[in-house]
CSV table of C-alpha atoms in Angstrom, one decimal:
chain,number,residue,atom,x,y,z
A,279,MET,CA,25.7,159.7,29.6
A,280,THR,CA,22.3,159.7,27.9
A,281,VAL,CA,19.2,158.0,29.3
A,282,PRO,CA,19.3,155.1,26.9
A,283,GLN,CA,23.0,154.6,27.8
A,284,ALA,CA,22.2,154.6,31.5
A,285,ILE,CA,19.4,152.1,31.1
A,286,LEU,CA,21.4,149.8,28.9
A,287,GLY,CA,24.3,150.1,31.3
A,288,ALA,CA,22.1,149.2,34.3
A,289,LEU,CA,20.6,146.2,32.3
A,290,SER,CA,24.1,145.0,31.5
A,291,VAL,CA,25.1,145.1,35.1
A,292,TYR,CA,21.9,143.3,36.1
A,293,LEU,CA,22.5,140.5,33.6
A,294,ALA,CA,26.2,140.2,34.4
A,295,LEU,CA,25.4,139.8,38.1
A,296,GLY,CA,22.7,137.3,37.0
A,297,VAL,CA,25.2,135.2,35.1
A,298,LEU,CA,27.6,135.2,38.1
A,299,PHE,CA,24.7,134.2,40.4
A,300,ALA,CA,23.3,131.6,38.0
A,301,ILE,CA,26.5,129.5,37.9
A,302,PRO,CA,26.5,128.5,41.6
A,303,PHE,CA,22.7,128.5,41.6
A,304,VAL,CA,22.3,125.8,39.0
A,305,LEU,CA,25.1,123.8,40.6
A,306,VAL,CA,24.1,124.1,44.3
A,307,GLY,CA,21.3,126.6,45.0
A,308,ALA,CA,18.5,125.0,42.9
A,309,GLY,CA,18.9,121.8,45.0
A,310,ARG,CA,18.8,123.8,48.2
A,311,LEU,CA,15.5,125.3,47.2
A,312,ASP,CA,13.9,122.3,45.6
A,313,PRO,CA,15.0,118.7,46.6
A,314,ASP,CA,13.9,117.4,43.2
A,315,ALA,CA,16.7,119.5,41.7
A,316,ARG,CA,19.5,117.9,43.7
A,317,GLN,CA,19.9,115.0,41.4
A,318,GLY,CA,18.8,116.9,38.3
A,319,THR,CA,20.6,116.1,35.0
A,320,TRP,CA,23.1,118.4,33.4
A,321,GLY,CA,20.5,119.1,30.7
A,322,PHE,CA,18.1,120.4,33.3
A,323,ARG,CA,20.8,122.6,34.9
A,324,VAL,CA,21.6,124.1,31.4
A,325,LEU,CA,17.8,124.7,30.8
A,326,ILE,CA,17.3,126.6,34.1
A,327,PHE,CA,20.4,128.8,33.6
A,328,PRO,CA,18.7,131.6,31.6
A,329,GLY,CA,15.8,131.8,34.0
A,330,ALA,CA,18.2,132.0,37.0
A,331,THR,CA,20.1,134.8,35.2
A,332,LEU,CA,16.9,136.7,34.7
A,333,LEU,CA,15.3,136.1,38.1
A,334,TRP,CA,18.4,136.2,40.2
A,335,PRO,CA,17.3,138.7,42.9
A,336,LEU,CA,14.2,136.6,43.7
A,337,LEU,CA,16.2,133.4,43.8
A,338,ALA,CA,19.1,134.9,45.8
A,339,LYS,CA,16.7,136.1,48.4
A,340,ARG,CA,15.0,132.7,48.7
A,341,TRP,CA,18.3,130.9,48.8
A,342,ALA,CA,19.7,133.3,51.5
A,343,MET,CA,16.5,132.7,53.6
A,344,GLY,CA,16.7,129.0,53.3
A,345,ALA,CA,13.3,128.8,51.6
A,346,ARG,CA,11.9,125.6,50.2
A,347,VAL,CA,9.4,124.9,47.4
A,348,PRO,CA,6.5,127.3,48.1
A,349,THR,CA,2.9,126.3,48.4
A,350,GLU,CA,0.7,127.7,45.7
A,351,ARG,CA,-2.1,130.2,46.6
A,352,THR,CA,-5.3,129.0,45.1
A,353,PRO,CA,-8.8,129.9,46.6
A,354,HIS,CA,-9.2,126.4,47.9
A,355,LYS,CA,-5.8,126.2,49.5
A,356,GLU,CA,-6.4,129.7,51.0
A,357,ALA,CA,-9.8,128.4,52.3
A,358,LEU,CA,-7.9,125.4,53.8
A,359,ARG,CA,-5.4,127.8,55.6
A,360,ARG,CA,-8.3,129.8,57.0
A,361,SER,CA,-10.1,126.8,58.3
A,362,GLU,CA,-6.9,125.4,59.8
A,363,ARG,CA,-6.3,128.8,61.5
A,364,ALA,CA,-9.8,128.9,62.8
A,365,GLU,CA,-9.4,125.4,64.3
A,366,ARG,CA,-6.2,126.4,66.2
B,212,MET,CA,7.0,116.9,41.5
B,213,GLY,CA,8.7,114.3,43.6
B,214,HIS,CA,11.4,113.0,41.2
B,215,SER,CA,14.7,114.3,39.9
B,216,TYR,CA,14.4,116.9,37.2
B,217,GLN,CA,15.5,116.2,33.7
B,218,ALA,CA,15.9,118.6,30.7
B,219,VAL,CA,12.8,117.0,29.1
B,220,GLN,CA,10.7,114.1,30.3
B,221,TRP,CA,10.6,112.5,26.9
B,222,ASN,CA,7.8,110.1,25.9
B,223,PRO,CA,6.6,108.9,22.4
B,224,ASN,CA,4.0,111.7,22.2
B,225,LYS,CA,6.4,114.4,23.0
B,226,LYS,CA,8.9,113.0,20.4
B,227,ARG,CA,6.2,112.9,17.8
B,228,TYR,CA,5.1,116.5,18.7
B,229,ASP,CA,8.6,117.8,18.5
B,230,ALA,CA,9.4,116.0,15.3
B,231,LEU,CA,6.3,117.4,13.6
B,232,LEU,CA,7.2,120.8,14.9
B,233,LEU,CA,10.8,120.7,13.7
B,234,VAL,CA,9.7,119.5,10.2
B,235,SER,CA,7.0,122.2,10.0
B,236,VAL,CA,9.5,125.0,10.9
B,237,VAL,CA,12.2,123.7,8.5
B,238,LEU,CA,9.6,123.3,5.7
B,239,TYR,CA,8.1,126.8,6.3
B,240,LEU,CA,11.6,128.4,6.2
B,241,GLY,CA,12.5,126.4,3.1
B,242,VAL,CA,9.4,127.3,1.2
B,243,PHE,CA,9.5,130.9,2.3
B,244,LEU,CA,13.1,131.3,1.2
B,245,GLY,CA,12.6,129.3,-2.0
B,246,VAL,CA,9.5,131.3,-3.1
B,247,GLY,CA,11.1,134.6,-1.9
B,248,PHE,CA,14.2,134.1,-4.1
B,249,VAL,CA,11.9,133.4,-7.1
B,250,TRP,CA,9.3,136.2,-6.5
B,251,PHE,CA,11.7,138.8,-5.1
B,252,PRO,CA,15.0,138.4,-6.9
B,253,GLU,CA,16.1,141.8,-5.8
B,254,ALA,CA,15.8,140.9,-2.1
B,255,THR,CA,19.0,140.0,-0.3
B,256,ALA,CA,19.4,136.6,1.3
B,257,GLU,CA,19.7,138.3,4.7
B,258,THR,CA,16.4,140.2,4.2
B,259,LEU,CA,14.6,137.0,3.1
B,260,LEU,CA,16.0,135.1,6.1
B,261,LEU,CA,15.0,137.9,8.4
B,262,ARG,CA,11.4,137.8,7.1
B,263,ALA,CA,11.3,134.0,7.1
B,264,LEU,CA,12.3,133.8,10.7
B,265,GLY,CA,10.0,136.7,11.8
B,266,THR,CA,6.9,135.4,10.0
B,267,ALA,CA,7.6,131.8,11.2
B,268,GLY,CA,7.8,133.1,14.8
B,269,PHE,CA,4.7,135.3,14.5
B,270,LEU,CA,2.7,132.4,12.9
B,271,ALA,CA,3.8,130.1,15.7
B,272,LEU,CA,2.6,132.7,18.2
B,273,HIS,CA,-0.8,132.8,16.6
B,274,VAL,CA,-1.0,129.0,16.8
B,275,ILE,CA,0.1,129.1,20.5
B,276,LEU,CA,-2.6,131.7,21.3
B,277,CYS,CA,-5.3,129.7,19.4
B,278,ILE,CA,-4.5,126.3,21.0
B,279,GLY,CA,-5.7,127.3,24.5
B,280,PRO,CA,-9.2,128.5,23.5
B,281,LEU,CA,-9.6,125.8,20.9
B,282,ALA,CA,-8.9,123.1,23.6
B,283,ARG,CA,-11.5,124.9,25.8
B,284,LEU,CA,-14.1,124.8,23.0
B,285,ASP,CA,-13.4,121.3,21.7
B,286,ARG,CA,-11.5,118.5,23.5
B,287,ARG,CA,-10.1,117.2,20.2
B,288,TRP,CA,-7.6,120.0,20.2
B,289,LEU,CA,-6.1,118.8,23.5
B,290,PRO,CA,-3.2,116.9,21.9
B,291,LEU,CA,-1.9,120.2,20.6
B,292,LEU,CA,-1.9,121.7,24.1
B,293,TYR,CA,0.0,118.8,25.5
B,294,ASN,CA,3.5,120.0,24.5
B,295,ARG,CA,2.7,123.7,23.9
B,296,ARG,CA,5.7,124.8,25.9
B,297,HIS,CA,8.0,123.3,23.3
B,298,LEU,CA,6.2,125.2,20.6
B,299,GLY,CA,6.6,128.3,22.8
B,300,VAL,CA,10.4,127.8,23.2
B,301,THR,CA,10.7,127.2,19.4
B,302,MET,CA,8.8,130.4,18.8
B,303,ALA,CA,11.0,132.4,21.1
B,304,THR,CA,14.1,130.9,19.4
B,305,LEU,CA,12.8,132.0,16.0
B,306,GLY,CA,12.2,135.4,17.5
B,307,LEU,CA,15.7,135.6,18.9
B,308,LEU,CA,17.2,134.6,15.6
B,309,HIS,CA,15.1,137.2,13.8
B,310,GLY,CA,16.0,139.9,16.4
B,311,GLY,CA,19.6,139.0,16.4
B,312,LEU,CA,19.9,139.1,12.6
B,313,ALA,CA,18.0,142.4,12.5
B,314,LEU,CA,20.3,143.9,15.2
B,315,LEU,CA,23.4,142.8,13.3
B,316,GLN,CA,22.1,143.9,9.9
B,317,PHE,CA,20.6,147.3,10.9
B,318,HIS,CA,22.6,148.3,14.0
B,319,GLY,CA,25.7,146.1,14.1
B,320,PHE,CA,28.3,148.2,12.3
B,321,GLY,CA,27.8,151.8,13.5
B,322,ASP,CA,29.7,154.1,15.9
B,323,VAL,CA,27.5,153.3,18.9
B,324,SER,CA,26.7,149.9,20.4
B,325,ALA,CA,24.0,147.9,18.5
B,326,PHE,CA,21.6,148.0,21.5
B,327,GLU,CA,22.0,151.8,21.9
B,328,SER,CA,21.5,152.2,18.2
B,329,LEU,CA,18.3,150.1,18.4
B,330,PHE,CA,16.7,152.5,20.8
B,331,THR,CA,18.1,155.8,19.5
B,332,SER,CA,18.8,155.6,15.8
B,333,ASN,CA,15.1,156.4,14.8
B,334,PRO,CA,13.7,159.3,17.0
B,335,ARG,CA,10.5,159.8,14.9
B,336,TRP,CA,8.1,158.7,17.6
B,337,GLY,CA,5.4,161.0,16.3
B,338,SER,CA,5.4,159.6,12.8
B,339,LEU,CA,3.1,156.8,11.8
B,340,ALA,CA,4.8,155.9,8.6
B,341,GLN,CA,8.3,156.0,10.1
B,342,PHE,CA,7.6,155.0,13.7
B,343,PRO,CA,10.6,153.3,15.5
B,344,PHE,CA,9.0,149.9,15.4
B,345,GLN,CA,12.1,147.9,16.2
B,346,PRO,CA,12.0,148.7,20.0
B,347,LEU,CA,8.4,147.3,20.0
B,348,GLY,CA,9.7,144.0,18.7
B,349,ALA,CA,12.6,144.1,21.2
B,350,ALA,CA,10.2,144.6,24.1
B,351,ALA,CA,8.1,141.7,22.9
B,352,LEU,CA,11.2,139.5,22.6
B,353,VAL,CA,12.2,140.2,26.2
B,354,ILE,CA,8.8,138.9,27.3
B,355,LEU,CA,9.0,135.8,25.1
B,356,VAL,CA,12.5,135.0,26.2
B,357,LEU,CA,11.5,135.4,29.9
B,358,MET,CA,8.6,133.0,29.2
B,359,ALA,CA,10.8,130.5,27.4
B,360,ALA,CA,13.5,130.8,30.2
B,361,THR,CA,10.9,129.9,32.8
B,362,SER,CA,9.1,127.2,31.0
B,363,HIS,CA,10.6,124.2,32.8
B,364,ASP,CA,8.6,122.5,35.6
B,365,PHE,CA,11.3,123.7,38.0
B,366,TRP,CA,10.0,127.2,37.6
B,367,LEU,CA,6.4,126.1,37.8
B,368,ALA,CA,7.1,124.4,41.2
B,369,ASN,CA,9.3,127.2,42.6
B,370,LEU,CA,7.2,130.2,41.4
B,371,THR,CA,3.9,128.2,42.0
B,372,ALA,CA,1.4,127.7,39.3
B,373,PRO,CA,-0.7,131.0,39.9
B,374,VAL,CA,2.5,133.2,39.7
B,375,TRP,CA,3.9,131.2,36.8
B,376,LYS,CA,0.5,131.5,34.9
B,377,ALA,CA,0.4,135.3,35.6
B,378,LEU,CA,3.9,135.6,34.2
B,379,HIS,CA,3.0,133.7,31.1
B,380,MET,CA,-0.1,135.7,30.6
B,381,LEU,CA,2.3,138.4,29.5
B,382,VAL,CA,2.2,136.6,26.1
B,383,TYR,CA,-0.8,138.8,25.3
B,384,VAL,CA,1.3,142.0,25.9
B,385,ALA,CA,4.0,140.5,23.7
B,386,TYR,CA,1.4,139.7,21.0
B,387,GLY,CA,0.1,143.3,21.1
B,388,LEU,CA,3.6,144.7,20.8
B,389,LEU,CA,4.3,142.4,17.9
B,390,VAL,CA,1.1,143.4,16.1
B,391,MET,CA,2.3,147.0,16.3
B,392,HIS,CA,5.8,146.0,15.4
B,393,VAL,CA,4.5,144.4,12.2
B,394,ALA,CA,1.9,147.1,11.4
B,395,LEU,CA,4.2,150.0,12.0
B,396,GLY,CA,7.2,148.2,10.4
B,397,ALA,CA,6.9,145.7,7.6
B,398,LEU,CA,3.4,146.8,6.5
B,399,GLN,CA,4.5,150.4,6.0
B,400,VAL,CA,6.7,149.5,3.1
B,401,GLU,CA,4.5,146.8,1.7
B,402,SER,CA,2.6,147.6,-1.5
B,403,SER,CA,0.6,144.3,-1.6
B,404,PRO,CA,-2.6,144.2,0.6
B,405,ILE,CA,-2.0,140.5,1.3
B,406,PRO,CA,0.2,140.9,4.5
B,407,LEU,CA,-2.3,143.4,5.9
B,408,VAL,CA,-5.2,141.0,5.2
B,409,LEU,CA,-3.2,138.1,6.8
B,410,LEU,CA,-2.5,140.2,9.9
B,411,GLY,CA,-6.2,141.1,10.2
B,412,VAL,CA,-7.2,137.4,9.8
B,413,GLY,CA,-4.7,136.5,12.5
B,414,ILE,CA,-5.9,139.2,15.0
B,415,LEU,CA,-9.6,138.3,14.4
B,416,THR,CA,-8.9,134.5,14.8
B,417,VAL,CA,-7.0,134.9,18.0
B,418,GLY,CA,-9.4,137.5,19.4
B,419,GLY,CA,-12.5,135.6,18.3
B,420,LEU,CA,-11.4,132.3,19.8
B,421,GLN,CA,-10.5,134.0,23.1
B,422,VAL,CA,-14.0,135.6,23.2
B,423,LEU,CA,-15.7,132.3,22.4
B,424,ALA,CA,-13.7,130.4,25.0
B,425,ALA,CA,-14.3,133.1,27.7
B,426,ARG,CA,-18.0,133.0,26.9
B,427,LYS,CA,-18.1,129.2,27.2
B,428,ASP,CA,-16.3,129.5,30.6
B,429,ARG,CA,-18.8,132.0,31.8
B,430,GLN,CA,-21.6,129.8,30.6
B,431,VAL,CA,-20.2,126.8,32.5
B,432,ASP,CA,-19.7,128.9,35.7
B,433,GLY,CA,-23.3,130.2,35.3
B,434,GLU,CA,-24.6,126.6,35.0
B,435,ILE,CA,-22.7,125.4,38.0
B,436,GLY,CA,-23.1,128.5,40.1
B,437,VAL,CA,-24.7,128.0,43.5
B,438,SER,CA,-26.3,130.2,46.1
B,439,PRO,CA,-24.3,132.9,48.1
B,440,GLY,CA,-24.3,130.5,51.0
B,441,SER,CA,-22.0,128.2,49.0
B,442,ASP,CA,-18.9,128.8,51.1
B,443,THR,CA,-20.3,127.3,54.2
B,444,GLY,CA,-22.8,124.6,55.0
B,445,TRP,CA,-23.8,121.6,52.9
B,446,ILE,CA,-24.7,122.1,49.2
B,447,ASP,CA,-27.2,119.9,47.5
B,448,VAL,CA,-25.3,118.9,44.3
B,449,CYS,CA,-27.4,116.4,42.4
B,450,ALA,CA,-29.0,113.0,42.6
B,451,ILE,CA,-26.5,110.1,42.8
B,452,GLY,CA,-26.2,108.5,39.4
B,453,GLU,CA,-26.6,111.8,37.6
B,454,ILE,CA,-22.9,112.1,37.2
B,455,GLU,CA,-21.5,110.1,34.3
B,456,ASP,CA,-19.2,107.2,35.5
B,457,GLY,CA,-15.6,108.2,35.3
B,458,ARG,CA,-16.4,111.9,34.9
B,459,ALA,CA,-17.0,114.9,37.3
B,460,ARG,CA,-19.8,117.3,38.1
B,461,LEU,CA,-18.5,120.8,38.8
B,462,VAL,CA,-19.7,123.0,41.6
B,463,LEU,CA,-18.5,126.6,42.2
B,464,ALA,CA,-17.7,127.1,45.9
B,465,SER,CA,-15.1,128.6,48.1
B,466,GLY,CA,-14.0,130.8,45.3
B,467,GLU,CA,-13.2,128.1,42.8
B,468,ARG,CA,-14.6,125.1,41.0
B,469,ILE,CA,-14.9,121.8,42.9
B,470,ALA,CA,-15.0,118.6,40.8
B,471,ILE,CA,-17.1,115.7,42.2
B,472,PHE,CA,-15.8,112.6,40.4
B,473,ARG,CA,-17.7,109.4,40.1
B,474,ASP,CA,-15.8,106.1,40.0
B,475,GLY,CA,-18.3,103.3,39.9
B,476,ASP,CA,-20.4,103.9,43.0
B,477,ARG,CA,-17.8,105.9,44.8
B,478,TYR,CA,-17.9,109.8,44.8
B,479,SER,CA,-15.0,112.1,45.6
B,480,ALA,CA,-14.8,115.9,45.7
B,481,LEU,CA,-11.5,117.5,44.6
B,482,SER,CA,-10.5,121.1,44.0
B,483,ALA,CA,-10.8,121.3,40.2
B,484,VAL,CA,-7.5,123.1,39.8
B,485,CYS,CA,-4.6,120.9,38.8
B,486,GLN,CA,-1.4,121.8,40.6
B,487,HIS,CA,0.5,121.6,37.3
B,488,GLN,CA,-0.2,124.9,35.4
B,489,ASN,CA,-3.6,125.1,37.2
B,490,GLY,CA,-5.2,123.0,34.5
B,491,PRO,CA,-8.9,122.2,34.4
B,492,LEU,CA,-8.8,118.9,36.5
B,493,GLY,CA,-12.6,118.8,36.7
B,494,GLU,CA,-12.8,118.3,32.9
B,495,GLY,CA,-10.6,115.2,33.2
B,496,ARG,CA,-11.7,111.7,33.7
B,497,ILE,CA,-11.0,108.7,36.0
B,498,VAL,CA,-8.4,106.4,34.4
B,499,ASP,CA,-7.2,103.3,36.4
B,500,GLY,CA,-8.8,104.8,39.6
B,501,LEU,CA,-7.0,108.1,39.2
B,502,ALA,CA,-8.4,111.5,38.3
B,503,VAL,CA,-6.4,112.6,35.3
B,504,CYS,CA,-6.0,116.3,34.2
B,505,PRO,CA,-6.8,116.7,30.5
B,506,TRP,CA,-4.0,119.1,29.9
B,507,HIS,CA,-0.9,117.2,30.7
B,508,GLY,CA,-2.1,113.9,32.3
B,509,PHE,CA,-1.2,114.8,35.9
B,510,GLN,CA,-2.9,112.2,38.1
B,511,TYR,CA,-4.6,112.5,41.6
B,512,ARG,CA,-6.1,109.8,43.9
B,513,PRO,CA,-9.8,110.9,44.1
B,514,LYS,CA,-10.0,109.9,47.8
B,515,CYS,CA,-7.1,111.9,49.1
B,516,GLY,CA,-6.2,114.3,46.3
B,517,ARG,CA,-2.6,113.2,46.3
B,518,SER,CA,-0.6,112.2,43.2
B,519,PRO,CA,0.7,108.7,43.1
B,520,GLU,CA,4.3,108.2,44.2
B,521,PRO,CA,6.9,109.4,43.4
B,522,PHE,CA,5.0,112.6,42.6
B,523,GLN,CA,4.1,115.0,45.4
B,524,GLU,CA,1.3,117.1,44.0
B,525,VAL,CA,-1.8,117.4,46.2
B,526,VAL,CA,-5.1,119.2,45.7
B,527,PRO,CA,-7.6,119.8,48.5
B,528,THR,CA,-10.5,117.4,48.9
B,529,PHE,CA,-14.0,118.1,50.4
B,530,PRO,CA,-16.5,116.1,52.5
B,531,LEU,CA,-19.4,114.5,50.6
B,532,LYS,CA,-22.4,112.7,52.0
B,533,ILE,CA,-25.5,111.1,50.5
B,534,VAL,CA,-28.9,111.9,51.9
B,535,GLU,CA,-32.0,110.3,50.4
B,536,GLU,CA,-30.2,109.4,47.2
B,537,ARG,CA,-28.9,112.9,46.7
B,538,LEU,CA,-25.2,114.0,46.9
B,539,TRP,CA,-24.3,116.8,49.3
B,540,LEU,CA,-21.0,118.7,49.4
B,541,ASP,CA,-19.4,120.6,52.3
B,542,PRO,CA,-17.3,123.3,50.6
B,543,THR,CA,-14.9,123.6,53.6
B,544,PRO,CA,-11.7,121.8,52.4
B,545,LEU,CA,-10.4,118.8,54.4
B,546,PRO,CA,-6.7,118.8,55.6
B,547,LEU,CA,-4.4,118.0,52.6
B,548,GLY,CA,-4.3,114.3,51.9
B,549,ASP,CA,-7.3,113.5,54.1
B,550,GLU,CA,-9.3,110.5,52.8
B,551,SER,CA,-12.4,110.9,54.8
B,552,GLY,CA,-14.3,113.0,52.3
B,553,SER,CA,-15.3,110.5,49.6
B,554,THR,CA,-18.4,108.4,49.9
B,555,SER,CA,-20.0,105.5,48.0
B,556,GLY,CA,-23.5,105.2,46.7
B,557,GLY,CA,-24.1,102.1,48.7
B,558,GLY,CA,-22.3,103.2,51.8
B,559,ILE,CA,-22.5,106.3,54.1
B,560,ARG,CA,-25.9,107.8,54.8
B,561,ALA,CA,-26.3,110.9,56.9
């Protein structure tokens, strides 16, 4: 097997696993991570399917850990965290 | 967000934007093919379609890359920014069609798989004139498809705006790859200088606008910059009344811009970073008592930094006080949603 064949083979496996993951994710998993996705329309579920296929390891980890919508890390929100920690 | 996701939250502006976009793309493809058939009768329909799709996508990418800096330089360009994601998805679709057609036409009928052929059929990596330019286009397409696939607000919320933005900054890598794809590919067999000139104009336009916008941002940060002690202790911002009613004065503190909005005689300090795409909230204005981000119209209550129901976005707020008719800001953020920071010109005195 040549190097390009090996890379393309690995990519194919990654994407195939992504498709298998994305089906239950758009139906159930997205709503577990983000409450706003629970009642999402079918159009919304179709639109996030490609992204779920591409980013499946990240999403699978977050779904398995029971994670919710994360809080963004901006300098001011980090400053808020620091000041809250200092007050405790 | 705070409401159920839909495929697209349509409104009249988005419908107009998309209709104009669709008409422009169809018109461009039609004119390109029509003129192509007349000027290049020897070219096959597949080749002309390939070039029509490729140039349409590349042109759309230039427009996308120009919209951001143009809107930074002049607010009149903001309407183009409003639905830029749809333009991005359209551009990625044009690229996919171009790439798919090229894959089929040049690699689809050999002994090895089309994808393997794409990366192995031309090994002349050391040649400028015959460089394997197609893998460059394929790499760019992977980035553009990743961006299109993560363009929905679901991804913005679940990756968070800073991560989402960093991911979407890869567009500049894609642009560089596409410039090389064109320069090492189509331009190598082109006898007319016009495509080369057009490519040069495109690069200079994109690069020039980015430099001008960055310079303006640095200038703004320079103007609003405060002393090194700006992360702790009260900062003397300006005299009350110096801020235009309905607008904000920016202060650089705690690592980011803070927007001090004036709504009549009430002053409120908000983090100037919109939670949606980290837009420049401080360049927005007060509309119906809400601070509105100029990029996509996300709204925040100035007193507490929360978006009105059912939305759940919230930006940090900061304490303000008025001492001898001057406005003072404490750059330590208040707990999220806290309403105690704002002050009125006729009210609190320290």
